[in-house]
Amino acid sequence: MVTTQRTKEICQVVRLKSTQVFLVAGTVLLTVMVSLLCIGLMTRYEVEHDVANVADVDYWKDKVAPTQKIWYDKGIEELNEALRSPRDPLYPRNVRIFLVQGVDARDLAAFRFTAKDITERNTNFVWDQFPHLARLKNSCSQQFPCQVDRVSRALWSGIPLDEVPESQPDCEEFINGTETPLSILRQAQLAGLRTGFVTTQRITGSTGAALGNTYSNYECDERMPLGSLKSGCQDIARQLITGVTGKSLNVIIGGGRQMLSTLVPKTRWDPVDELLCESNDGRNLLKEWRNQKLRESKIKPIKFDLVQRTDELESLNASSFDHILGIMANGDLRGNARAPSLKLMVEKSVEVIKKPGQGYLLIVEQLIKSDMDKIKELQLLNETLVSLQEDKDTLTLVLMTNAIYSKPSLDVSEETETINHLMQTFNGTELEIQQRLHQMPSDTLLFARGPKSAIFRGVRKETFLAHAVSHVLSRSRNNG
Ligand SMILES: *[C@@H]1O[C@H](CO)[C@@H](O)[C@H](O)[C@H]1NC(C)=O
Ligand SMILES: *[C@@H]1O[C@H](CO)[C@@H](O)[C@H](O)[C@H]1NC(C)=O
Ligand SMILES: *[C@@H]1O[C@H](CO)[C@@H](O)[C@H](O)[C@H]1NC(C)=O
Ligand SMILES: *[C@@H]1O[C@H](CO)[C@@H](O)[C@H](O)[C@H]1NC(C)=O
């Protein structure tokens, strides 16, 4: 009896011990498993983010001459950069697009060698360090000559050039139509993103017209036939200011005061551009913009401002505003000797457009005409891009296009760097034909940096830009 009792006790103790042992063992096992999991995750993280060591990059080291090897070793850094895997699961919250009109690959190559100091030759622009590059086919080179406004529409609406709807003489029906294509900017607005457009030309130029979803052959009302005014047609300037896309824009900065208003200051440093259209008597769309915003602010508190001088823009505490309209010149910005720099306009725009918890789409256009100092202009863009901090939420795209278009349809007489028609192009000596072909629009270069920049590679149609931006922003973390 005693023995049985004793045995029972021993058994209980042992059972207790074994339970403890199981507990301890279980804990140890769990710890090991968690550790292994952590190590696994860390290793994966490191593999994904590690910059491979110079010594790790293999090449046929013993198959090159020693004098050759020096160069192979020096090239490791660039090779490493290229080897870094473009796997990035994240989508950007914001997209910034810089469109440079008037520069192509040939120019970019030439400008690398222009530094006066020989040691500084072959300097890079910031976009040269962007990890991804694509070429966009320019459909204008197949349908030459083409109208710049249609090319802009194709690019910003993602519709092929020959499918872009014609502007209708009966505008009203067209404007009200549900079939109206939406620019990428309007799509972004409808998806709840903040939007901005900055240009060094007038805001009513072809890019502004396309982004603002305007449909008209007239930049302003000066040359609009009475009949079309009566049938309810509106010029681009009016549609931009009173249309739903323009009204929703958080930032518009550019030139074009004379298209918006008859009351323009005519100064020595900012004369009216006689080659561009001017508003008819009595019109003041700047005032209308202000009144419109005042009315809006009664329904929903918004902070807005109209800015017309560089010093006003400089002193603007931009981050506190919901809407900024900056009209910085009568015509294009190049016509105003006191116009703000591209850098200032972009910096202020980013301040306005950046709000916590809300993504944005900012489109910046820099027009470089053939008589301008292209290198200087590109350096301004370089500075602008350097000043913008790279951030992990933002996809930055820089597009370079040579913008040779003839534009027979619009009312603007200035835009006529007309090139011969295609038939005439092939009518001449071999040398003449070659020279003419060189003047045709070439592919657009697209440099990309930031989350999902890896999708911009290879040769793509020009409509790819709108499709790709629409994709990355639709998947962005703004939507949950
Ligand atoms: C572009 O900016 C970078 C950084 O400031 C500078 O190092 C580089 O020289 C600039 N490129 C040119 C061509 O000016
Ligand atoms: C177009 O829309 C406006 C405003 O919604 C309306 O006043 C006008 O009557 C419409 N026109 C046509 C032709 O439907
Ligand atoms: C600028 O605006 C922000 C946001 O409204 C505010 O916090 C800040 O104090 C302002 N700065 C100045 C100098 O007024
Ligand atoms: C082509 O050139 C020839 C000779 O110069 C000329 O006679 C002819 O009219 C030209 N054709 C076209 C389409 O320009």
Coordinates of C-alpha atoms and ligand atoms in Angstrom, one line a residue:
M1 CA 0.0 0.0 0.0
V2 CA 2.8 2.3 1.0
T3 CA 4.8 1.3 -2.1
T4 CA 1.8 1.9 -4.3
Q5 CA 1.3 5.3 -2.7
R6 CA 5.0 6.1 -3.2
T7 CA 5.0 4.9 -6.8
K8 CA 2.0 7.1 -7.4
E9 CA 3.8 10.1 -5.9
I10 CA 6.9 9.4 -8.0
C11 CA 4.7 9.0 -11.1
Q12 CA 3.0 12.3 -10.4
V13 CA 6.3 14.1 -9.9
V14 CA 7.7 12.5 -13.1
R15 CA 4.5 13.5 -15.0
L16 CA 4.8 17.0 -13.6
K17 CA 8.5 17.0 -14.7
S18 CA 7.7 15.7 -18.1
T19 CA 5.0 18.3 -18.5
Q20 CA 7.6 20.9 -17.6
V21 CA 10.1 19.3 -20.0
F22 CA 7.5 19.5 -22.8
L23 CA 6.8 23.1 -21.9
V24 CA 10.5 23.9 -22.0
A25 CA 11.1 21.9 -25.1
G26 CA 8.1 23.5 -26.7
T27 CA 9.3 26.9 -25.9
V28 CA 12.7 26.2 -27.2
L29 CA 11.3 24.8 -30.4
L30 CA 9.1 27.8 -30.9
T31 CA 12.0 30.1 -30.3
V32 CA 14.1 28.2 -32.8
M33 CA 11.3 28.3 -35.3
V34 CA 10.7 32.0 -34.8
S35 CA 14.4 32.7 -35.1
L36 CA 14.6 30.6 -38.3
L37 CA 11.7 32.5 -39.7
C38 CA 13.3 35.8 -38.8
I39 CA 16.7 34.8 -40.3
G40 CA 14.8 33.6 -43.4
L41 CA 13.1 36.9 -43.7
M42 CA 16.2 38.9 -43.1
T43 CA 18.2 36.9 -45.6
R44 CA 15.4 37.5 -48.2
Y45 CA 15.4 41.1 -47.3
E46 CA 19.1 41.3 -47.7
V47 CA 19.1 39.5 -51.0
E48 CA 16.6 41.9 -52.3
H49 CA 18.3 45.0 -51.0
D50 CA 21.9 44.1 -51.0
V51 CA 24.3 45.9 -53.2
A52 CA 26.5 43.1 -54.5
N53 CA 30.2 43.4 -53.6
V54 CA 32.7 44.3 -56.3
A55 CA 34.5 41.1 -55.7
D56 CA 31.3 39.1 -56.1
V57 CA 30.6 40.1 -59.7
D58 CA 32.0 37.5 -61.9
Y59 CA 33.3 38.0 -65.4
W60 CA 35.9 36.2 -67.5
K61 CA 38.7 37.7 -65.3
D62 CA 41.4 35.3 -66.6
K63 CA 40.4 35.7 -70.2
V64 CA 41.2 39.4 -70.4
A65 CA 44.5 41.1 -70.8
P66 CA 45.7 43.0 -67.7
T67 CA 45.5 46.3 -69.5
Q68 CA 41.9 45.4 -70.3
K69 CA 41.1 44.2 -66.8
I70 CA 41.5 47.7 -65.4
W71 CA 38.5 48.9 -67.4
Y72 CA 36.5 45.8 -66.6
D73 CA 37.0 46.4 -62.9
K74 CA 36.2 50.1 -63.2
G75 CA 33.0 49.1 -65.0
I76 CA 31.9 46.9 -62.1
E77 CA 30.0 49.7 -60.5
E78 CA 27.9 50.3 -63.5
L79 CA 27.4 46.6 -64.0
N80 CA 26.3 46.3 -60.4
E81 CA 23.8 49.0 -60.9
A82 CA 22.4 47.2 -63.9
L83 CA 22.3 43.8 -62.0
R84 CA 20.4 45.2 -59.1
S85 CA 17.1 43.5 -59.5
P86 CA 14.2 45.7 -60.4
R87 CA 11.8 43.7 -58.2
D88 CA 9.8 46.4 -56.4
P89 CA 6.5 45.3 -55.0
L90 CA 5.5 48.8 -54.0
Y91 CA 3.5 51.1 -56.1
P92 CA 4.1 54.9 -56.0
R93 CA 1.8 57.2 -54.1
N94 CA 2.7 60.1 -56.4
V95 CA 3.8 60.6 -60.0
R96 CA 5.8 63.5 -61.3
I97 CA 6.1 63.8 -65.1
F98 CA 8.6 66.3 -66.7
L99 CA 7.9 66.7 -70.4
V100 CA 10.7 68.5 -72.3
Q101 CA 9.6 69.6 -75.7
G102 CA 12.4 70.3 -78.1
V103 CA 15.3 68.0 -77.2
D104 CA 16.0 64.5 -78.5
A105 CA 18.6 61.8 -78.0
R106 CA 20.9 63.4 -80.6
D107 CA 20.9 66.7 -78.6
L108 CA 21.5 64.9 -75.3
A109 CA 24.5 63.1 -76.7
A110 CA 26.0 66.3 -78.1
F111 CA 25.5 68.2 -74.8
R112 CA 27.6 65.8 -72.9
F113 CA 30.7 67.2 -74.5
T114 CA 30.0 70.9 -74.2
A115 CA 31.7 71.8 -70.9
K116 CA 34.5 74.3 -71.5
D117 CA 36.8 72.7 -68.9
I118 CA 38.1 69.5 -70.4
T119 CA 38.1 67.7 -67.0
E120 CA 34.4 68.5 -66.7
R121 CA 33.5 67.0 -70.0
N122 CA 31.1 64.2 -70.2
T123 CA 29.2 65.4 -67.2
N124 CA 25.9 63.7 -66.5
F125 CA 22.5 65.1 -66.1
V126 CA 20.5 63.7 -63.1
W127 CA 18.2 61.7 -65.4
D128 CA 21.3 59.8 -66.7
Q129 CA 21.4 58.1 -63.4
F130 CA 17.8 57.0 -63.5
P131 CA 17.6 53.2 -63.5
H132 CA 15.1 52.8 -66.3
L133 CA 14.7 54.1 -69.8
A134 CA 12.1 53.5 -72.5
R135 CA 11.7 54.8 -76.0
L136 CA 8.2 56.0 -77.0
K137 CA 7.5 55.7 -80.7
N138 CA 6.4 59.0 -82.1
S139 CA 3.4 58.3 -84.3
C140 CA 3.8 61.7 -85.8
S141 CA 6.7 60.4 -87.8
Q142 CA 4.3 58.0 -89.6
Q143 CA 1.6 60.5 -90.2
F144 CA 3.8 63.5 -90.9
P145 CA 3.0 66.3 -90.7
C146 CA 0.7 66.3 -87.7
Q147 CA -1.0 68.8 -85.5
V148 CA 0.7 69.4 -82.2
D149 CA -2.7 69.5 -80.3
R150 CA -3.6 66.1 -81.6
V151 CA -0.2 64.7 -80.6
S152 CA -0.7 66.1 -77.1
R153 CA -4.1 64.5 -76.9
A154 CA -2.8 61.2 -78.0
L155 CA 0.0 61.3 -75.3
W156 CA -2.2 62.4 -72.4
S157 CA -5.4 60.5 -73.2
G158 CA -3.8 57.2 -74.2
I159 CA -5.6 57.1 -77.6
P160 CA -3.6 56.5 -80.7
L161 CA -3.0 59.6 -82.8
D162 CA -5.2 58.6 -85.7
E163 CA -8.1 57.8 -83.3
V164 CA -8.1 61.2 -81.5
P165 CA -11.5 62.8 -82.1
E166 CA -11.6 65.9 -84.2
S167 CA -12.7 69.1 -82.5
Q168 CA -16.3 69.5 -83.5
P169 CA -17.7 72.7 -85.0
D170 CA -20.7 72.1 -82.8
C171 CA -18.8 72.1 -79.5
E172 CA -21.6 72.0 -77.0
E173 CA -22.8 68.6 -78.0
F174 CA -19.3 67.3 -77.9
I175 CA -18.4 68.8 -74.5
N176 CA -21.6 67.3 -72.9
G177 CA -21.0 64.0 -74.6
T178 CA -20.2 61.0 -72.4
E179 CA -17.8 59.8 -75.0
T180 CA -15.4 62.6 -74.4
P181 CA -11.9 61.1 -73.7
L182 CA -10.5 62.0 -70.3
S183 CA -6.9 63.1 -69.9
I184 CA -4.8 61.2 -67.4
L185 CA -5.0 64.3 -65.2
R186 CA -8.8 64.1 -65.1
Q187 CA -8.6 60.4 -64.4
A188 CA -6.4 61.1 -61.4
Q189 CA -8.8 63.7 -60.1
L190 CA -11.7 61.3 -60.3
A191 CA -9.6 58.8 -58.4
G192 CA -9.2 61.3 -55.6
L193 CA -5.6 62.4 -56.3
R194 CA -4.4 66.0 -56.1
T195 CA -3.3 67.3 -59.5
G196 CA -1.0 70.0 -60.8
F197 CA 0.2 71.4 -64.2
V198 CA 3.2 73.7 -64.6
T199 CA 4.4 74.9 -67.9
T200 CA 7.0 77.4 -69.3
Q201 CA 4.7 78.2 -72.1
R202 CA 1.2 79.6 -71.9
I203 CA -1.3 77.4 -70.0
T204 CA -3.5 77.3 -73.1
G205 CA -0.8 75.6 -75.2
S206 CA -1.4 72.1 -76.6
T207 CA -0.3 70.3 -73.4
G208 CA -2.6 72.5 -71.2
A209 CA -5.4 72.0 -73.6
A210 CA -5.0 68.3 -73.7
L211 CA -4.6 67.8 -69.9
G212 CA -7.4 70.2 -69.2
N213 CA -9.8 68.2 -71.3
T214 CA -10.6 71.2 -73.5
Y215 CA -12.0 70.9 -77.0
S216 CA -11.6 73.8 -79.3
N217 CA -9.6 75.0 -82.2
Y218 CA -9.1 78.4 -80.6
E219 CA -6.8 79.2 -77.7
C220 CA -8.8 82.3 -76.9
D221 CA -11.9 84.1 -78.2
E222 CA -10.2 86.7 -80.4
R223 CA -10.5 84.8 -83.7
M224 CA -13.4 82.6 -82.9
P225 CA -16.2 83.0 -85.5
L226 CA -19.3 84.6 -84.1
G227 CA -21.3 81.6 -85.2
S228 CA -19.4 79.1 -83.2
L229 CA -19.5 81.4 -80.1
K230 CA -23.3 81.6 -80.6
S231 CA -23.6 77.8 -80.9
G232 CA -22.1 77.6 -77.4
C233 CA -18.5 76.9 -78.3
Q234 CA -15.9 78.0 -75.9
D235 CA -12.2 78.7 -76.5
I236 CA -9.5 76.7 -74.7
A237 CA -8.8 79.5 -72.1
R238 CA -12.4 79.6 -71.0
Q239 CA -12.8 75.8 -70.8
L240 CA -9.6 75.6 -68.8
I241 CA -10.7 78.1 -66.2
T242 CA -14.4 77.1 -66.0
G243 CA -14.3 73.5 -67.0
V244 CA -14.4 70.8 -64.4
T245 CA -10.8 69.6 -64.9
G246 CA -9.4 73.1 -64.6
K247 CA -11.5 73.9 -61.6
S248 CA -10.3 70.8 -59.8
L249 CA -6.6 71.4 -60.5
N250 CA -4.7 72.2 -57.3
V251 CA -2.0 74.0 -59.2
I252 CA -1.8 75.7 -62.5
I253 CA 1.3 77.7 -63.2
G254 CA 2.4 79.1 -66.5
G255 CA 2.0 82.0 -68.9
G256 CA -1.0 83.1 -71.0
R257 CA -2.4 86.2 -69.3
Q258 CA -3.3 87.8 -72.6
M259 CA -5.5 84.8 -73.5
L260 CA -7.4 85.1 -70.2
S261 CA -7.9 88.8 -69.8
T262 CA -7.9 92.0 -71.7
L263 CA -6.6 93.9 -68.7
V264 CA -3.0 92.9 -69.0
P265 CA -0.1 95.1 -67.8
K266 CA 2.1 96.0 -70.9
T267 CA 5.6 96.4 -69.6
R268 CA 9.0 96.6 -71.3
W269 CA 10.0 93.3 -69.7
D270 CA 6.7 91.5 -70.4
P271 CA 5.1 92.8 -73.6
V272 CA 2.0 91.3 -75.1
D273 CA 3.0 88.6 -77.6
E274 CA 1.6 89.9 -80.9
L275 CA 1.9 86.5 -82.5
L276 CA -0.4 84.9 -80.0
C277 CA -4.1 85.5 -79.7
E278 CA -5.5 88.0 -77.2
S279 CA -8.8 88.1 -75.3
N280 CA -11.7 90.0 -76.7
D281 CA -12.6 93.3 -74.9
G282 CA -14.1 93.0 -71.5
R283 CA -13.0 89.5 -70.6
N284 CA -11.3 88.8 -67.3
L285 CA -11.1 85.1 -66.6
L286 CA -8.6 85.7 -63.8
K287 CA -11.3 87.5 -61.9
E288 CA -13.8 84.8 -62.8
W289 CA -11.4 82.2 -61.4
R290 CA -11.3 84.1 -58.1
N291 CA -15.1 84.5 -57.9
Q292 CA -15.6 80.9 -58.7
K293 CA -13.2 79.9 -55.9
L294 CA -15.0 82.3 -53.5
R295 CA -18.3 80.6 -54.3
E296 CA -16.7 77.2 -53.8
S297 CA -15.2 78.3 -50.5
K298 CA -18.7 79.1 -49.2
I299 CA -19.7 75.5 -49.6
K300 CA -16.4 73.9 -48.5
P301 CA -13.6 75.9 -46.8
I302 CA -10.7 76.1 -49.2
K303 CA -7.7 78.3 -49.3
F304 CA -6.7 79.7 -52.8
D305 CA -4.7 82.4 -54.3
L306 CA -4.0 84.0 -57.7
V307 CA -0.3 84.7 -58.2
Q308 CA 1.1 86.9 -61.0
R309 CA 4.6 88.0 -60.0
T310 CA 7.8 86.1 -59.1
D311 CA 8.1 87.8 -55.7
E312 CA 4.5 86.8 -54.9
L313 CA 5.3 83.2 -55.8
E314 CA 8.6 83.3 -53.8
S315 CA 6.9 84.5 -50.6
L316 CA 3.9 82.2 -50.9
N317 CA 3.5 79.8 -48.0
A318 CA 2.4 77.2 -50.5
S319 CA 1.8 74.3 -48.3
S320 CA -1.2 75.9 -46.7
F321 CA -3.1 76.3 -50.0
D322 CA -5.6 74.1 -51.7
H323 CA -5.6 75.9 -55.1
I324 CA -3.0 78.1 -56.8
L325 CA -3.4 79.8 -60.1
G326 CA -0.1 81.3 -61.2
I327 CA -0.1 83.4 -64.4
M328 CA 3.4 84.6 -64.8
A329 CA 3.6 86.2 -68.2
N330 CA 1.4 87.7 -70.9
G331 CA 2.4 85.1 -73.5
D332 CA 4.9 82.3 -73.0
L333 CA 7.3 82.6 -70.0
R334 CA 10.2 83.2 -72.2
G335 CA 8.6 86.5 -73.2
N336 CA 8.8 87.8 -69.6
A337 CA 12.3 88.7 -68.5
R338 CA 11.1 88.6 -64.9
A339 CA 9.4 85.3 -65.0
P340 CA 10.1 82.8 -62.2
S341 CA 12.5 80.0 -62.8
L342 CA 11.3 76.5 -63.5
K343 CA 12.8 75.4 -60.1
L344 CA 10.8 77.9 -58.2
M345 CA 7.5 77.0 -60.0
V346 CA 8.1 73.3 -59.4
E347 CA 9.1 73.7 -55.8
K348 CA 6.0 75.7 -54.9
S349 CA 3.8 73.4 -56.9
V350 CA 5.1 70.4 -54.9
E351 CA 4.4 72.3 -51.7
V352 CA 0.8 72.9 -52.7
I353 CA 0.1 69.5 -54.0
K354 CA 1.7 67.4 -51.3
K355 CA -0.7 66.6 -48.5
P356 CA -0.4 63.8 -46.0
G357 CA -2.5 60.7 -46.9
Q358 CA -3.3 61.9 -50.4
G359 CA -1.3 61.1 -53.6
Y360 CA -0.7 63.4 -56.4
L361 CA 0.0 63.7 -60.1
L362 CA 2.1 66.6 -61.2
I363 CA 2.9 67.3 -64.8
V364 CA 5.6 69.8 -65.7
E365 CA 6.2 71.0 -69.3
Q366 CA 9.3 72.8 -70.4
L367 CA 9.2 74.1 -74.0
I368 CA 12.6 74.5 -75.6
K369 CA 12.3 76.3 -78.9
S370 CA 14.9 75.9 -81.6
D371 CA 16.3 79.4 -81.0
M372 CA 16.8 78.9 -77.3
D373 CA 20.0 77.8 -75.6
K374 CA 19.1 74.2 -75.1
I375 CA 22.0 73.4 -72.8
K376 CA 21.1 76.2 -70.5
E377 CA 17.5 75.1 -70.4
L378 CA 18.5 71.5 -69.6
Q379 CA 20.7 72.7 -66.8
L380 CA 17.7 74.5 -65.4
L381 CA 15.8 71.2 -65.5
N382 CA 18.8 69.4 -64.0
E383 CA 18.8 71.9 -61.1
T384 CA 15.1 71.6 -60.6
L385 CA 15.2 67.8 -60.4
V386 CA 18.2 67.9 -58.1
S387 CA 16.4 70.3 -55.7
L388 CA 13.4 67.9 -55.5
Q389 CA 14.2 65.3 -52.9
E390 CA 14.0 61.8 -54.1
D391 CA 11.4 60.0 -52.0
K392 CA 10.3 56.4 -51.8
D393 CA 6.7 57.2 -52.6
T394 CA 7.2 59.1 -55.8
L395 CA 7.7 57.9 -59.4
T396 CA 9.6 60.5 -61.4
L397 CA 9.4 60.4 -65.2
V398 CA 11.5 62.7 -67.5
L399 CA 10.4 62.7 -71.2
M400 CA 12.5 64.2 -73.9
T401 CA 10.8 64.8 -77.2
N402 CA 12.0 66.8 -80.2
A403 CA 8.6 68.4 -80.8
I404 CA 8.9 69.1 -84.5
Y405 CA 5.3 69.4 -85.6
S406 CA 3.5 71.5 -88.0
K407 CA 0.2 72.7 -86.9
P408 CA -2.0 73.8 -89.8
S409 CA -5.3 73.9 -88.0
L410 CA -5.1 76.1 -85.0
D411 CA -5.3 79.9 -84.8
V412 CA -1.8 80.3 -83.5
S413 CA 0.4 81.6 -86.2
E414 CA 3.6 81.3 -84.2
E415 CA 3.7 77.6 -84.1
T416 CA 4.8 77.0 -87.7
E417 CA 8.2 75.5 -87.8
T418 CA 6.6 73.8 -90.8
I419 CA 8.3 70.9 -92.4
N420 CA 7.5 69.8 -96.0
H421 CA 4.8 67.3 -96.5
L422 CA 5.8 63.7 -96.7
M423 CA 5.4 63.5 -100.5
Q424 CA 7.8 66.4 -100.9
T425 CA 10.1 64.7 -98.4
F426 CA 10.7 61.9 -100.9
N427 CA 11.1 64.2 -103.8
G428 CA 14.7 65.3 -104.1
T429 CA 18.2 64.0 -104.1
E430 CA 19.3 61.2 -101.8
L431 CA 21.1 63.7 -99.6
E432 CA 18.1 66.0 -99.4
I433 CA 15.9 63.1 -98.4
Q434 CA 18.3 62.1 -95.7
Q435 CA 18.4 65.6 -94.3
R436 CA 14.6 65.9 -94.3
L437 CA 14.2 62.6 -92.6
H438 CA 16.5 63.8 -89.8
Q439 CA 14.1 66.7 -89.3
M440 CA 11.2 64.4 -88.7
P441 CA 10.0 63.8 -85.1
S442 CA 12.1 61.1 -83.5
D443 CA 11.3 58.7 -80.6
T444 CA 10.7 60.2 -77.2
L445 CA 13.1 59.2 -74.5
L446 CA 11.5 58.4 -71.2
F447 CA 13.8 58.2 -68.1
A448 CA 12.2 56.7 -65.0
R449 CA 13.1 56.6 -61.3
G450 CA 11.2 55.5 -58.2
P451 CA 8.7 52.7 -57.4
K452 CA 7.5 50.8 -60.5
S453 CA 10.0 52.6 -62.7
A454 CA 11.0 49.2 -64.0
I455 CA 7.9 49.0 -66.1
F456 CA 9.3 51.8 -68.3
R457 CA 11.7 49.8 -70.6
G458 CA 11.9 48.8 -74.2
V459 CA 10.3 50.4 -77.2
R460 CA 6.7 51.4 -76.5
K461 CA 3.9 53.2 -78.2
E462 CA 3.4 56.8 -77.1
T463 CA 0.0 55.8 -75.6
F464 CA 1.9 53.6 -73.1
L465 CA 2.7 56.6 -70.9
A466 CA -1.0 57.3 -70.1
H467 CA -1.8 53.6 -69.7
A468 CA 1.2 53.0 -67.4
V469 CA 0.6 56.0 -65.2
S470 CA -3.1 55.1 -64.9
H471 CA -2.1 51.6 -63.8
V472 CA 0.5 52.5 -61.2
L473 CA -1.7 55.2 -59.6
S474 CA -4.7 52.9 -59.6
R475 CA -2.8 50.4 -57.6
S476 CA -1.2 52.9 -55.3
R477 CA -1.6 52.8 -51.5
N478 CA -3.9 55.8 -51.8
N479 CA -6.6 53.3 -52.5
G480 CA -6.3 51.4 -49.2
Ligands
LIG1 C1 23.3 68.1 -62.8 O1 23.3 68.3 -61.4 C2 24.2 67.5 -60.7 C3 24.0 67.7 -59.2 O2 24.0 69.0 -58.8 C4 25.6 68.0 -61.1 O3 26.6 67.2 -60.5 C5 25.7 67.8 -62.6 O4 27.0 68.4 -63.1 C6 24.6 68.6 -63.3 N1 24.7 68.3 -64.7 C7 24.9 69.2 -65.7 C8 25.1 68.7 -67.0 O5 24.9 70.4 -65.4
LIG2 C1 -24.8 70.9 -72.0 O1 -24.6 71.0 -70.6 C2 -25.0 72.3 -70.1 C3 -24.7 72.3 -68.6 O2 -24.9 71.1 -68.0 C4 -26.5 72.6 -70.4 O3 -26.8 73.9 -69.9 C5 -26.7 72.6 -71.9 O4 -28.0 72.7 -72.2 C6 -26.2 71.2 -72.4 N1 -26.3 71.3 -73.9 C7 -26.7 70.3 -74.6 C8 -26.6 70.5 -76.1 O5 -27.0 69.2 -74.2
LIG3 C1 2.7 78.0 -43.5 O1 1.5 77.2 -43.5 C2 1.6 76.1 -42.6 C3 0.4 75.3 -42.8 O2 -0.8 76.0 -42.7 C4 1.7 76.7 -41.2 O3 1.8 75.6 -40.3 C5 3.0 77.5 -41.1 O4 3.1 78.1 -39.8 C6 3.0 78.6 -42.1 N1 4.2 79.3 -42.2 C7 4.3 80.6 -42.2 C8 5.7 81.2 -42.2 O5 3.4 81.4 -42.2
LIG4 C1 9.2 66.6 -107.6 O1 10.3 67.3 -108.2 C2 10.1 67.5 -109.6 C3 11.4 68.1 -110.1 O2 12.0 69.0 -109.2 C4 8.9 68.5 -109.8 O3 8.7 68.7 -111.2 C5 7.7 67.9 -109.2 O4 6.6 68.7 -109.3 C6 7.9 67.5 -107.7 N1 6.8 66.8 -107.2 C7 6.2 67.1 -106.0 C8 5.1 66.2 -105.6 O5 6.6 68.0 -105.3

